[in-house]
Amino acid sequence: MEIKKDLKYTKTHEWVKTENEKMRIGVTDYAQEKMTDIVYVELPEVGKELKKGDELCVLESVKSVSEVYSPVSGKIVEVNKTLEDSPDRINNSPYNDGWIAVIEIKDGLEIKEFLNAEEYEKHIESEKA
Amino acid sequence: MKHTPLFEIHKSLNAHIVGFAGWEMPLYYSGIVDEHLAVRKNAGVFDVSHMGEIIVSGKDALDVMQTIQTNDADMSVKRCKYTHILNAEGKIVDDMLFTKIDANRCFCVPNASMVDRIFDIFNKSASEKDVKIENKTDSYVCLAVQGPKSMEVLQNLTDYDLKNIKPFWADYVDFGKTCLVTGTGYTGERGCEIFTDNDFGKIIWKKILDAGVECGLKPCGLGCRDTLRLEKGYLLSGQDFHEDRTSLETNASWVVKYNHDFTGKNALLKQKEEKHDHFVGFILEKGIPRHGCKIMKNNETVGIVTSGTMSSSLRKGIGLGYVRPEYSNIGESLDIVIRDKNAKAKIMKLPFV
């Protein structure tokens, strides 16, 4: 299982990467492994306004349905359309090709609440225990 | 949680384990989709030792068999049949396979979660009868070997001509030890199920994996067992029925033979004269239907989804469920409610593949 040093994480297993006033979002390697083969992605509309904690998108594996929550408040400015035809990109490349959406950040203070790689690793261990 | 005798072997193969009907079972090894495609293209082996084994023997064995289930148990030795066990209202308690292993002996395979209930039903109908009912679930390993190349793989392990194991026929086969082999499965592919004791079960599992390496045979978990059966439109006990549906409402009404008396017969004869829901399969343009999703027509609820998944063969969402008779024709357009939104679906002829 890979945890990237240069990314920040949430307790609900999303990763975030700040790009100026925007934030790129995906799910972690640990999350994709838990979900198994992802076979369907229900993407949000570009332009949609979300509050922190709102449902960002839905990922479905053969056996389960999982929600991905927006780690920040803001407006969706980009979604990864390639996931519609190749949802397995999330399994194969969760931190790169498998990114889900880019959100324009509304409240800069929210980005201070994320976990760093080390904290996220500890969080996974505590969930397993 | 119970474990099959192969549990440690599954762990050593890095199986992803889940709880199912009181058992800890492999969900998958390499991946559900990967294993699904291996069974459709080559072969796969499943440990299904959680399934029940109940043996009914004695002079009145046929009598008891006829009473408790819908199909006709008066058949040749070595014949297997699929059947439903109903309650007095005609609702399906469980479905099972049974094999006539000799003149007065029947080998029944109910679902894991229903073994105690079925054993109880057998015992109630056996009182005052010359018959012995044994629950042998913990004494058997059952391996399902499935896929177009499955019999070819197994032929390497025996001198017995496996061409004799035709669909829904059984025989004893020497794989180094004599095993009961039935021409059955739950995937819709060519193959068989092997019943043996707990020790030899571990040995033959290994032999099958070794013999199958060359042609792409894979160990398979319950995950792809579910998606494979769904593509064929086979019912799943506890999910597609739960003592709430009759045989006539399912797509397996052919299991009911009215030439003998069985529990639930009168209820079925009555329902035959009435309108009732029909079990159908449908395909979606987009999205995946799931158990419990409503089926709509013109904004009115006309049915319910009981099983659904992404079909690995078709790469589309497929589902099974019950709809009102007037909307059950092949080609009918329906809406499936997924997360409060309507998804377009069309009724398809089963099996899907």
CSV table of C-alpha atoms in Angstrom, one decimal:
chain,number,residue,atom,x,y,z
A,1,MET,CA,0.0,0.0,0.0
A,2,GLU,CA,1.4,3.4,-1.0
A,3,ILE,CA,1.0,6.6,0.9
A,4,LYS,CA,2.5,9.6,-1.0
A,5,LYS,CA,4.6,12.0,1.1
A,6,ASP,CA,3.6,15.1,-1.0
A,7,LEU,CA,-0.1,14.7,-0.5
A,8,LYS,CA,-2.5,15.4,2.3
A,9,TYR,CA,-5.2,13.1,3.5
A,10,THR,CA,-8.7,12.9,5.2
A,11,LYS,CA,-9.9,10.3,7.7
A,12,THR,CA,-12.4,9.1,5.1
A,13,HIS,CA,-9.5,8.1,2.8
A,14,GLU,CA,-9.5,10.9,0.3
A,15,TRP,CA,-6.2,12.5,-0.8
A,16,VAL,CA,-5.9,16.1,-1.7
A,17,LYS,CA,-3.3,18.2,-3.5
A,18,THR,CA,-3.4,21.9,-3.4
A,19,GLU,CA,-2.8,23.7,-6.7
A,20,ASN,CA,-2.9,27.4,-6.1
A,21,GLU,CA,-6.5,28.2,-5.1
A,22,LYS,CA,-7.7,24.8,-6.3
A,23,MET,CA,-7.6,21.4,-4.9
A,24,ARG,CA,-7.3,18.1,-6.7
A,25,ILE,CA,-9.1,15.2,-5.0
A,26,GLY,CA,-8.9,11.4,-5.3
A,27,VAL,CA,-9.2,8.3,-3.1
A,28,THR,CA,-6.2,6.7,-1.5
A,29,ASP,CA,-4.5,3.4,-2.4
A,30,TYR,CA,-5.8,2.0,0.8
A,31,ALA,CA,-9.3,2.9,-0.1
A,32,GLN,CA,-9.2,1.5,-3.6
A,33,GLU,CA,-7.8,-1.8,-2.2
A,34,LYS,CA,-10.6,-2.0,0.3
A,35,MET,CA,-13.2,-1.3,-2.4
A,36,THR,CA,-11.8,-3.9,-4.8
A,37,ASP,CA,-12.4,-3.7,-8.6
A,38,ILE,CA,-14.1,-0.3,-9.2
A,39,VAL,CA,-16.6,-0.8,-12.1
A,40,TYR,CA,-18.7,2.4,-12.1
A,41,VAL,CA,-18.1,6.0,-11.2
A,42,GLU,CA,-20.9,8.5,-10.8
A,43,LEU,CA,-19.2,11.9,-11.3
A,44,PRO,CA,-20.6,15.2,-10.2
A,45,GLU,CA,-21.4,18.1,-12.6
A,46,VAL,CA,-18.8,20.7,-13.2
A,47,GLY,CA,-20.0,24.0,-11.6
A,48,LYS,CA,-21.7,22.3,-8.7
A,49,GLU,CA,-21.1,24.0,-5.3
A,50,LEU,CA,-20.3,21.7,-2.4
A,51,LYS,CA,-19.9,22.1,1.3
A,52,LYS,CA,-17.2,20.3,3.1
A,53,GLY,CA,-18.4,16.7,3.8
A,54,ASP,CA,-21.0,16.7,1.0
A,55,GLU,CA,-21.1,13.7,-1.3
A,56,LEU,CA,-18.7,14.4,-4.1
A,57,CYS,CA,-19.1,11.2,-6.1
A,58,VAL,CA,-20.1,7.6,-5.9
A,59,LEU,CA,-17.7,4.7,-6.6
A,60,GLU,CA,-19.2,1.3,-7.2
A,61,SER,CA,-17.3,-2.0,-7.1
A,62,VAL,CA,-18.8,-5.3,-8.1
A,63,LYS,CA,-20.0,-5.8,-4.6
A,64,SER,CA,-20.3,-2.5,-2.9
A,65,VAL,CA,-21.2,1.2,-3.2
A,66,SER,CA,-19.0,3.8,-1.6
A,67,GLU,CA,-19.4,7.6,-1.3
A,68,VAL,CA,-16.5,10.0,-1.7
A,69,TYR,CA,-17.0,13.1,0.4
A,70,SER,CA,-15.8,16.6,-0.5
A,71,PRO,CA,-12.8,17.4,1.7
A,72,VAL,CA,-13.4,21.2,1.3
A,73,SER,CA,-16.2,23.7,0.5
A,74,GLY,CA,-16.1,25.1,-3.0
A,75,LYS,CA,-17.1,24.8,-6.7
A,76,ILE,CA,-16.2,21.9,-8.9
A,77,VAL,CA,-14.2,23.2,-11.8
A,78,GLU,CA,-13.0,19.9,-13.3
A,79,VAL,CA,-13.9,16.2,-13.2
A,80,ASN,CA,-12.0,13.3,-14.6
A,81,LYS,CA,-14.3,12.2,-17.4
A,82,THR,CA,-11.9,9.3,-18.4
A,83,LEU,CA,-13.2,7.5,-15.3
A,84,GLU,CA,-16.6,7.0,-17.0
A,85,ASP,CA,-15.0,4.6,-19.5
A,86,SER,CA,-12.1,3.4,-17.4
A,87,PRO,CA,-13.2,3.3,-13.7
A,88,ASP,CA,-10.3,0.9,-13.1
A,89,ARG,CA,-7.9,3.8,-13.3
A,90,ILE,CA,-8.7,4.4,-9.6
A,91,ASN,CA,-7.5,0.9,-8.8
A,92,ASN,CA,-4.4,1.1,-11.1
A,93,SER,CA,-3.3,4.7,-10.4
A,94,PRO,CA,-5.2,6.1,-7.4
A,95,TYR,CA,-2.8,9.1,-7.0
A,96,ASN,CA,-2.4,10.0,-10.7
A,97,ASP,CA,-4.7,8.9,-13.6
A,98,GLY,CA,-7.4,8.0,-11.0
A,99,TRP,CA,-7.9,11.6,-9.7
A,100,ILE,CA,-11.6,12.4,-9.4
A,101,ALA,CA,-12.2,16.2,-9.4
A,102,VAL,CA,-10.7,19.6,-8.9
A,103,ILE,CA,-12.5,22.0,-6.6
A,104,GLU,CA,-12.0,25.8,-6.3
A,105,ILE,CA,-11.4,26.4,-2.6
A,106,LYS,CA,-13.9,28.7,-0.9
A,107,ASP,CA,-12.4,28.7,2.7
A,108,GLY,CA,-8.7,28.6,2.9
A,109,LEU,CA,-8.7,27.7,6.6
A,110,GLU,CA,-10.2,24.3,5.8
A,111,ILE,CA,-7.0,23.1,4.2
A,112,LYS,CA,-5.2,23.2,7.6
A,113,GLU,CA,-7.3,20.3,8.9
A,114,PHE,CA,-5.8,17.5,6.7
A,115,LEU,CA,-3.5,14.7,7.8
A,116,ASN,CA,0.0,14.4,6.5
A,117,ALA,CA,1.3,11.1,5.2
A,118,GLU,CA,2.6,10.0,8.6
A,119,GLU,CA,-0.6,10.9,10.4
A,120,TYR,CA,-2.7,9.1,7.7
A,121,GLU,CA,-0.7,6.0,8.1
A,122,LYS,CA,-1.3,6.0,11.8
A,123,HIS,CA,-5.0,6.6,11.2
A,124,ILE,CA,-5.2,3.5,9.0
A,125,GLU,CA,-3.4,1.4,11.6
A,126,SER,CA,-5.9,2.6,14.3
A,127,GLU,CA,-8.8,1.7,11.9
A,128,LYS,CA,-7.4,-1.8,11.4
A,129,ALA,CA,-7.0,-2.3,15.2
B,1,MET,CA,-17.7,-17.9,12.5
B,2,LYS,CA,-17.2,-21.3,11.0
B,3,HIS,CA,-14.3,-22.2,8.7
B,4,THR,CA,-14.1,-24.8,6.0
B,5,PRO,CA,-11.2,-27.3,6.2
B,6,LEU,CA,-9.5,-25.3,3.5
B,7,PHE,CA,-9.5,-22.0,5.4
B,8,GLU,CA,-5.7,-22.0,6.1
B,9,ILE,CA,-5.0,-22.8,2.5
B,10,HIS,CA,-7.1,-19.8,1.4
B,11,LYS,CA,-5.2,-17.5,3.8
B,12,SER,CA,-1.9,-18.7,2.4
B,13,LEU,CA,-3.2,-17.8,-1.1
B,14,ASN,CA,-3.9,-14.3,0.2
B,15,ALA,CA,-7.6,-14.6,-0.2
B,16,HIS,CA,-9.7,-11.6,0.9
B,17,ILE,CA,-12.0,-13.2,3.5
B,18,VAL,CA,-15.6,-12.2,4.3
B,19,GLY,CA,-18.3,-13.4,6.6
B,20,PHE,CA,-21.1,-15.2,4.7
B,21,ALA,CA,-24.0,-17.1,6.3
B,22,GLY,CA,-22.0,-17.7,9.5
B,23,TRP,CA,-18.9,-18.8,7.6
B,24,GLU,CA,-15.6,-17.0,6.9
B,25,MET,CA,-15.1,-17.5,3.2
B,26,PRO,CA,-12.9,-16.2,0.4
B,27,LEU,CA,-14.5,-13.3,-1.4
B,28,TYR,CA,-11.7,-13.3,-4.0
B,29,TYR,CA,-8.0,-14.1,-4.5
B,30,SER,CA,-6.8,-12.1,-7.5
B,31,GLY,CA,-9.9,-10.0,-8.0
B,32,ILE,CA,-13.6,-10.6,-8.6
B,33,VAL,CA,-13.6,-9.5,-12.3
B,34,ASP,CA,-10.3,-11.4,-13.0
B,35,GLU,CA,-11.8,-14.6,-11.5
B,36,HIS,CA,-15.1,-14.1,-13.3
B,37,LEU,CA,-13.5,-13.9,-16.7
B,38,ALA,CA,-11.2,-16.9,-15.9
B,39,VAL,CA,-14.3,-19.1,-15.3
B,40,ARG,CA,-16.0,-17.8,-18.5
B,41,LYS,CA,-12.9,-18.3,-20.6
B,42,ASN,CA,-10.9,-21.1,-18.9
B,43,ALA,CA,-11.7,-22.6,-15.6
B,44,GLY,CA,-11.9,-21.8,-11.8
B,45,VAL,CA,-12.2,-23.8,-8.6
B,46,PHE,CA,-14.4,-22.7,-5.7
B,47,ASP,CA,-14.4,-24.0,-2.1
B,48,VAL,CA,-18.1,-24.2,-1.4
B,49,SER,CA,-17.8,-26.5,1.6
B,50,HIS,CA,-20.1,-24.1,3.5
B,51,MET,CA,-23.0,-25.6,1.5
B,52,GLY,CA,-25.1,-28.2,3.4
B,53,GLU,CA,-25.0,-31.9,2.9
B,54,ILE,CA,-28.1,-33.8,4.2
B,55,ILE,CA,-28.4,-37.5,3.5
B,56,VAL,CA,-31.8,-39.1,3.4
B,57,SER,CA,-31.8,-42.9,3.4
B,58,GLY,CA,-34.1,-45.8,4.1
B,59,LYS,CA,-37.2,-47.6,2.6
B,60,ASP,CA,-39.3,-44.4,2.8
B,61,ALA,CA,-36.6,-42.0,1.5
B,62,LEU,CA,-38.5,-41.4,-1.8
B,63,ASP,CA,-41.7,-40.8,0.1
B,64,VAL,CA,-40.0,-38.1,2.3
B,65,MET,CA,-38.2,-36.5,-0.7
B,66,GLN,CA,-41.5,-36.2,-2.6
B,67,THR,CA,-43.2,-34.6,0.4
B,68,ILE,CA,-40.7,-31.9,1.2
B,69,GLN,CA,-39.9,-30.5,-2.3
B,70,THR,CA,-41.5,-29.5,-5.6
B,71,ASN,CA,-39.6,-31.6,-8.2
B,72,ASP,CA,-40.1,-35.2,-9.0
B,73,ALA,CA,-37.7,-37.3,-6.9
B,74,ASP,CA,-38.8,-40.5,-8.6
B,75,MET,CA,-35.9,-40.8,-10.9
B,76,SER,CA,-32.9,-42.9,-12.0
B,77,VAL,CA,-30.0,-43.6,-9.7
B,78,LYS,CA,-27.2,-41.1,-10.3
B,79,ARG,CA,-29.6,-38.4,-11.5
B,80,CYS,CA,-29.4,-34.9,-9.9
B,81,LYS,CA,-32.2,-32.3,-9.9
B,82,TYR,CA,-32.6,-28.7,-8.8
B,83,THR,CA,-35.7,-28.0,-6.6
B,84,HIS,CA,-37.5,-25.7,-4.3
B,85,ILE,CA,-38.6,-26.4,-0.7
B,86,LEU,CA,-41.8,-24.5,0.1
B,87,ASN,CA,-43.8,-23.6,3.2
B,88,ALA,CA,-47.5,-24.3,3.4
B,89,GLU,CA,-48.2,-20.9,1.6
B,90,GLY,CA,-46.1,-22.0,-1.3
B,91,LYS,CA,-43.3,-19.5,-0.5
B,92,ILE,CA,-39.7,-20.7,-1.1
B,93,VAL,CA,-37.8,-21.5,2.0
B,94,ASP,CA,-34.7,-22.7,0.1
B,95,ASP,CA,-33.6,-24.1,-3.2
B,96,MET,CA,-31.3,-27.1,-3.4
B,97,LEU,CA,-29.8,-29.8,-5.6
B,98,PHE,CA,-30.3,-33.4,-4.8
B,99,THR,CA,-28.8,-36.6,-6.2
B,100,LYS,CA,-30.2,-40.1,-6.0
B,101,ILE,CA,-27.0,-41.9,-5.0
B,102,ASP,CA,-28.6,-45.3,-4.7
B,103,ALA,CA,-32.0,-46.9,-4.8
B,104,ASN,CA,-33.0,-45.7,-1.3
B,105,ARG,CA,-30.6,-42.8,-0.7
B,106,CYS,CA,-30.6,-39.2,-1.6
B,107,PHE,CA,-27.8,-36.7,-1.2
B,108,CYS,CA,-29.2,-33.1,-0.7
B,109,VAL,CA,-27.3,-29.9,-0.9
B,110,PRO,CA,-29.2,-27.0,0.7
B,111,ASN,CA,-27.8,-23.5,1.2
B,112,ALA,CA,-25.4,-22.8,4.1
B,113,SER,CA,-27.7,-20.4,5.9
B,114,MET,CA,-30.7,-22.8,5.6
B,115,VAL,CA,-29.1,-26.2,6.6
B,116,ASP,CA,-30.7,-26.3,10.1
B,117,ARG,CA,-34.1,-25.2,8.8
B,118,ILE,CA,-34.1,-27.8,6.0
B,119,PHE,CA,-32.8,-30.5,8.4
B,120,ASP,CA,-35.8,-29.6,10.7
B,121,ILE,CA,-38.2,-29.8,7.7
B,122,PHE,CA,-36.9,-33.2,6.8
B,123,ASN,CA,-37.2,-34.5,10.4
B,124,LYS,CA,-40.7,-33.3,10.8
B,125,SER,CA,-41.8,-35.1,7.6
B,126,ALA,CA,-39.8,-38.2,8.6
B,127,SER,CA,-41.6,-39.0,11.8
B,128,GLU,CA,-43.3,-42.4,11.6
B,129,LYS,CA,-41.4,-43.1,8.4
B,130,ASP,CA,-38.7,-45.7,7.9
B,131,VAL,CA,-36.0,-43.2,7.0
B,132,LYS,CA,-32.8,-41.8,8.4
B,133,ILE,CA,-32.0,-38.1,8.0
B,134,GLU,CA,-28.3,-37.2,8.6
B,135,ASN,CA,-26.8,-33.7,8.6
B,136,LYS,CA,-23.3,-34.3,7.3
B,137,THR,CA,-22.4,-30.7,6.5
B,138,ASP,CA,-19.3,-30.8,8.7
B,139,SER,CA,-18.0,-34.0,7.1
B,140,TYR,CA,-17.8,-32.9,3.5
B,141,VAL,CA,-15.6,-30.6,1.4
B,142,CYS,CA,-17.3,-29.5,-1.7
B,143,LEU,CA,-15.3,-28.0,-4.6
B,144,ALA,CA,-17.0,-26.6,-7.6
B,145,VAL,CA,-14.8,-26.8,-10.7
B,146,GLN,CA,-16.3,-24.6,-13.4
B,147,GLY,CA,-15.5,-23.3,-16.9
B,148,PRO,CA,-15.0,-24.5,-20.4
B,149,LYS,CA,-11.7,-26.2,-19.6
B,150,SER,CA,-12.7,-27.5,-16.2
B,151,MET,CA,-13.3,-31.2,-17.2
B,152,GLU,CA,-10.2,-31.2,-19.2
B,153,VAL,CA,-8.2,-30.2,-16.2
B,154,LEU,CA,-9.8,-32.8,-14.0
B,155,GLN,CA,-9.3,-35.6,-16.6
B,156,ASN,CA,-5.6,-35.3,-15.8
B,157,LEU,CA,-6.4,-36.5,-12.3
B,158,THR,CA,-8.3,-39.7,-13.0
B,159,ASP,CA,-8.6,-42.7,-15.2
B,160,TYR,CA,-12.4,-42.5,-15.0
B,161,ASP,CA,-13.9,-41.0,-18.3
B,162,LEU,CA,-15.3,-37.7,-17.1
B,163,LYS,CA,-17.5,-37.5,-20.3
B,164,ASN,CA,-19.9,-39.6,-18.2
B,165,ILE,CA,-20.5,-36.7,-15.9
B,166,LYS,CA,-23.1,-35.0,-18.0
B,167,PRO,CA,-25.1,-32.0,-16.7
B,168,PHE,CA,-27.4,-33.1,-13.9
B,169,TRP,CA,-25.9,-36.6,-13.6
B,170,ALA,CA,-23.5,-37.9,-10.9
B,171,ASP,CA,-21.1,-40.7,-10.4
B,172,TYR,CA,-18.3,-41.9,-8.1
B,173,VAL,CA,-14.9,-40.9,-9.4
B,174,ASP,CA,-11.5,-42.1,-8.2
B,175,PHE,CA,-9.2,-39.0,-7.9
B,176,GLY,CA,-6.8,-41.0,-5.6
B,177,LYS,CA,-9.8,-41.4,-3.4
B,178,THR,CA,-13.3,-42.0,-4.4
B,179,CYS,CA,-15.4,-38.8,-4.5
B,180,LEU,CA,-19.0,-38.1,-5.4
B,181,VAL,CA,-19.0,-35.9,-8.5
B,182,THR,CA,-22.2,-34.2,-9.8
B,183,GLY,CA,-22.5,-32.4,-13.1
B,184,THR,CA,-23.7,-29.2,-11.5
B,185,GLY,CA,-22.5,-25.7,-10.6
B,186,TYR,CA,-23.8,-22.2,-10.2
B,187,THR,CA,-21.9,-20.5,-13.0
B,188,GLY,CA,-23.7,-21.7,-16.2
B,189,GLU,CA,-20.5,-23.1,-17.5
B,190,ARG,CA,-19.5,-26.7,-18.1
B,191,GLY,CA,-18.1,-28.3,-14.9
B,192,CYS,CA,-18.9,-30.3,-11.8
B,193,GLU,CA,-19.0,-30.3,-8.1
B,194,ILE,CA,-16.8,-32.7,-6.1
B,195,PHE,CA,-17.8,-34.0,-2.7
B,196,THR,CA,-15.2,-35.6,-0.5
B,197,ASP,CA,-14.0,-35.9,3.1
B,198,ASN,CA,-12.2,-33.1,4.9
B,199,ASP,CA,-8.7,-34.5,4.5
B,200,PHE,CA,-8.8,-35.4,0.9
B,201,GLY,CA,-10.5,-32.1,0.2
B,202,LYS,CA,-7.3,-30.3,1.0
B,203,ILE,CA,-5.3,-32.7,-1.2
B,204,ILE,CA,-7.5,-32.5,-4.3
B,205,TRP,CA,-7.8,-28.7,-4.0
B,206,LYS,CA,-4.0,-28.6,-4.5
B,207,LYS,CA,-4.1,-31.2,-7.2
B,208,ILE,CA,-6.7,-29.2,-9.2
B,209,LEU,CA,-4.7,-25.9,-8.9
B,210,ASP,CA,-1.5,-27.6,-10.0
B,211,ALA,CA,-3.2,-29.4,-12.9
B,212,GLY,CA,-5.0,-26.2,-14.0
B,213,VAL,CA,-2.0,-23.8,-14.1
B,214,GLU,CA,-1.3,-24.4,-17.8
B,215,CYS,CA,-4.8,-23.6,-19.0
B,216,GLY,CA,-5.4,-20.6,-16.7
B,217,LEU,CA,-7.5,-22.2,-14.0
B,218,LYS,CA,-7.8,-19.9,-11.0
B,219,PRO,CA,-8.9,-20.2,-7.4
B,220,CYS,CA,-12.2,-18.3,-7.2
B,221,GLY,CA,-14.1,-16.8,-4.4
B,222,LEU,CA,-17.8,-16.1,-3.6
B,223,GLY,CA,-17.6,-12.7,-5.2
B,224,CYS,CA,-17.4,-14.0,-8.8
B,225,ARG,CA,-19.7,-16.9,-7.9
B,226,ASP,CA,-22.3,-14.3,-7.4
B,227,THR,CA,-21.6,-12.3,-10.5
B,228,LEU,CA,-21.4,-15.5,-12.6
B,229,ARG,CA,-24.8,-16.7,-11.4
B,230,LEU,CA,-26.3,-13.3,-11.9
B,231,GLU,CA,-25.3,-13.3,-15.6
B,232,LYS,CA,-27.2,-16.6,-15.9
B,233,GLY,CA,-30.3,-15.4,-14.0
B,234,TYR,CA,-29.9,-18.0,-11.3
B,235,LEU,CA,-31.7,-17.4,-8.0
B,236,LEU,CA,-29.8,-16.7,-4.8
B,237,SER,CA,-31.4,-18.0,-1.6
B,238,GLY,CA,-31.9,-15.3,1.0
B,239,GLN,CA,-31.5,-12.5,-1.6
B,240,ASP,CA,-33.9,-13.3,-4.6
B,241,PHE,CA,-36.3,-15.1,-2.3
B,242,HIS,CA,-36.6,-15.1,1.5
B,243,GLU,CA,-39.8,-17.0,2.2
B,244,ASP,CA,-41.7,-14.2,0.4
B,245,ARG,CA,-41.9,-15.5,-3.2
B,246,THR,CA,-43.4,-18.6,-4.7
B,247,SER,CA,-41.9,-20.9,-7.3
B,248,LEU,CA,-44.4,-19.6,-9.9
B,249,GLU,CA,-43.1,-16.0,-9.4
B,250,THR,CA,-39.5,-17.0,-10.1
B,251,ASN,CA,-38.1,-18.0,-13.5
B,252,ALA,CA,-37.8,-21.6,-12.2
B,253,SER,CA,-41.4,-22.6,-12.1
B,254,TRP,CA,-40.4,-25.7,-14.1
B,255,VAL,CA,-39.1,-27.2,-10.8
B,256,VAL,CA,-42.7,-27.7,-9.8
B,257,LYS,CA,-44.1,-31.2,-10.8
B,258,TYR,CA,-47.8,-31.6,-9.8
B,259,ASN,CA,-47.7,-35.4,-10.1
B,260,HIS,CA,-47.0,-35.8,-6.4
B,261,ASP,CA,-48.1,-34.2,-3.2
B,262,PHE,CA,-45.7,-31.7,-1.6
B,263,THR,CA,-45.8,-28.9,1.0
B,264,GLY,CA,-47.2,-25.8,-0.6
B,265,LYS,CA,-48.8,-27.5,-3.6
B,266,ASN,CA,-52.3,-26.3,-2.9
B,267,ALA,CA,-51.1,-22.7,-2.6
B,268,LEU,CA,-49.4,-23.0,-6.0
B,269,LEU,CA,-52.5,-24.5,-7.6
B,270,LYS,CA,-54.5,-21.5,-6.4
B,271,GLN,CA,-51.9,-19.0,-7.5
B,272,LYS,CA,-51.7,-20.5,-10.9
B,273,GLU,CA,-55.2,-19.1,-11.5
B,274,GLU,CA,-54.3,-15.6,-10.4
B,275,LYS,CA,-52.1,-12.8,-11.6
B,276,HIS,CA,-48.8,-12.6,-9.9
B,277,ASP,CA,-45.4,-11.0,-10.1
B,278,HIS,CA,-42.8,-12.3,-12.5
B,279,PHE,CA,-39.0,-12.6,-12.0
B,280,VAL,CA,-37.2,-10.9,-14.8
B,281,GLY,CA,-33.7,-9.8,-15.8
B,282,PHE,CA,-32.9,-6.3,-17.0
B,283,ILE,CA,-30.0,-4.4,-18.4
B,284,LEU,CA,-29.2,-0.7,-17.7
B,285,GLU,CA,-27.9,2.0,-20.1
B,286,LYS,CA,-25.9,3.5,-17.2
B,287,GLY,CA,-25.5,2.7,-13.5
B,288,ILE,CA,-25.7,-0.5,-11.4
B,289,PRO,CA,-29.0,-1.7,-9.9
B,290,ARG,CA,-28.8,-3.1,-6.3
B,291,HIS,CA,-30.9,-5.2,-4.0
B,292,GLY,CA,-33.9,-3.1,-2.8
B,293,CYS,CA,-33.9,-0.6,-5.7
B,294,LYS,CA,-37.5,0.2,-6.8
B,295,ILE,CA,-38.6,-0.6,-10.4
B,296,MET,CA,-40.9,2.1,-11.9
B,297,LYS,CA,-43.1,2.5,-14.9
B,298,ASN,CA,-44.6,5.9,-15.7
B,299,ASN,CA,-43.7,7.1,-12.2
B,300,GLU,CA,-45.5,4.2,-10.5
B,301,THR,CA,-43.7,1.5,-8.5
B,302,VAL,CA,-44.2,-1.8,-10.4
B,303,GLY,CA,-41.5,-4.0,-8.9
B,304,ILE,CA,-38.3,-4.4,-6.9
B,305,VAL,CA,-34.7,-5.3,-7.6
B,306,THR,CA,-33.4,-8.4,-5.7
B,307,SER,CA,-29.9,-8.7,-7.2
B,308,GLY,CA,-27.7,-6.5,-9.3
B,309,THR,CA,-24.1,-6.0,-10.4
B,310,MET,CA,-21.9,-4.8,-13.1
B,311,SER,CA,-21.7,-7.6,-15.6
B,312,SER,CA,-18.0,-8.4,-16.3
B,313,SER,CA,-18.9,-10.0,-19.6
B,314,LEU,CA,-21.3,-7.3,-20.9
B,315,ARG,CA,-19.7,-4.3,-19.1
B,316,LYS,CA,-23.1,-3.0,-18.3
B,317,GLY,CA,-25.2,-2.9,-15.1
B,318,ILE,CA,-27.6,-5.9,-14.9
B,319,GLY,CA,-30.2,-6.8,-12.4
B,320,LEU,CA,-32.8,-9.4,-11.4
B,321,GLY,CA,-36.1,-8.6,-9.7
B,322,TYR,CA,-39.8,-9.0,-9.6
B,323,VAL,CA,-42.3,-6.9,-11.6
B,324,ARG,CA,-46.0,-6.9,-12.1
B,325,PRO,CA,-47.1,-9.3,-14.9
B,326,GLU,CA,-48.2,-6.6,-17.3
B,327,TYR,CA,-44.7,-5.1,-17.3
B,328,SER,CA,-42.7,-8.4,-17.4
B,329,ASN,CA,-42.4,-8.9,-21.2
B,330,ILE,CA,-39.0,-9.0,-22.9
B,331,GLY,CA,-38.1,-5.7,-24.3
B,332,GLU,CA,-40.2,-3.7,-21.8
B,333,SER,CA,-38.7,-0.4,-20.8
B,334,LEU,CA,-38.6,0.4,-17.1
B,335,ASP,CA,-36.9,2.8,-14.7
B,336,ILE,CA,-34.7,1.7,-11.8
B,337,VAL,CA,-34.4,4.1,-8.9
B,338,ILE,CA,-30.8,4.4,-8.0
B,339,ARG,CA,-29.9,7.1,-5.3
B,340,ASP,CA,-33.2,8.9,-6.0
B,341,LYS,CA,-32.6,9.1,-9.7
B,342,ASN,CA,-34.3,7.1,-12.5
B,343,ALA,CA,-32.0,4.9,-14.6
B,344,LYS,CA,-33.4,3.5,-17.9
B,345,ALA,CA,-33.6,-0.3,-18.0
B,346,LYS,CA,-34.8,-2.9,-20.5
B,347,ILE,CA,-36.1,-6.4,-19.7
B,348,MET,CA,-33.8,-9.0,-21.4
B,349,LYS,CA,-34.2,-12.7,-22.0
B,350,LEU,CA,-32.4,-14.8,-19.4
B,351,PRO,CA,-29.6,-15.8,-19.3
B,352,PHE,CA,-27.9,-12.5,-20.1
B,353,VAL,CA,-24.9,-14.4,-21.5
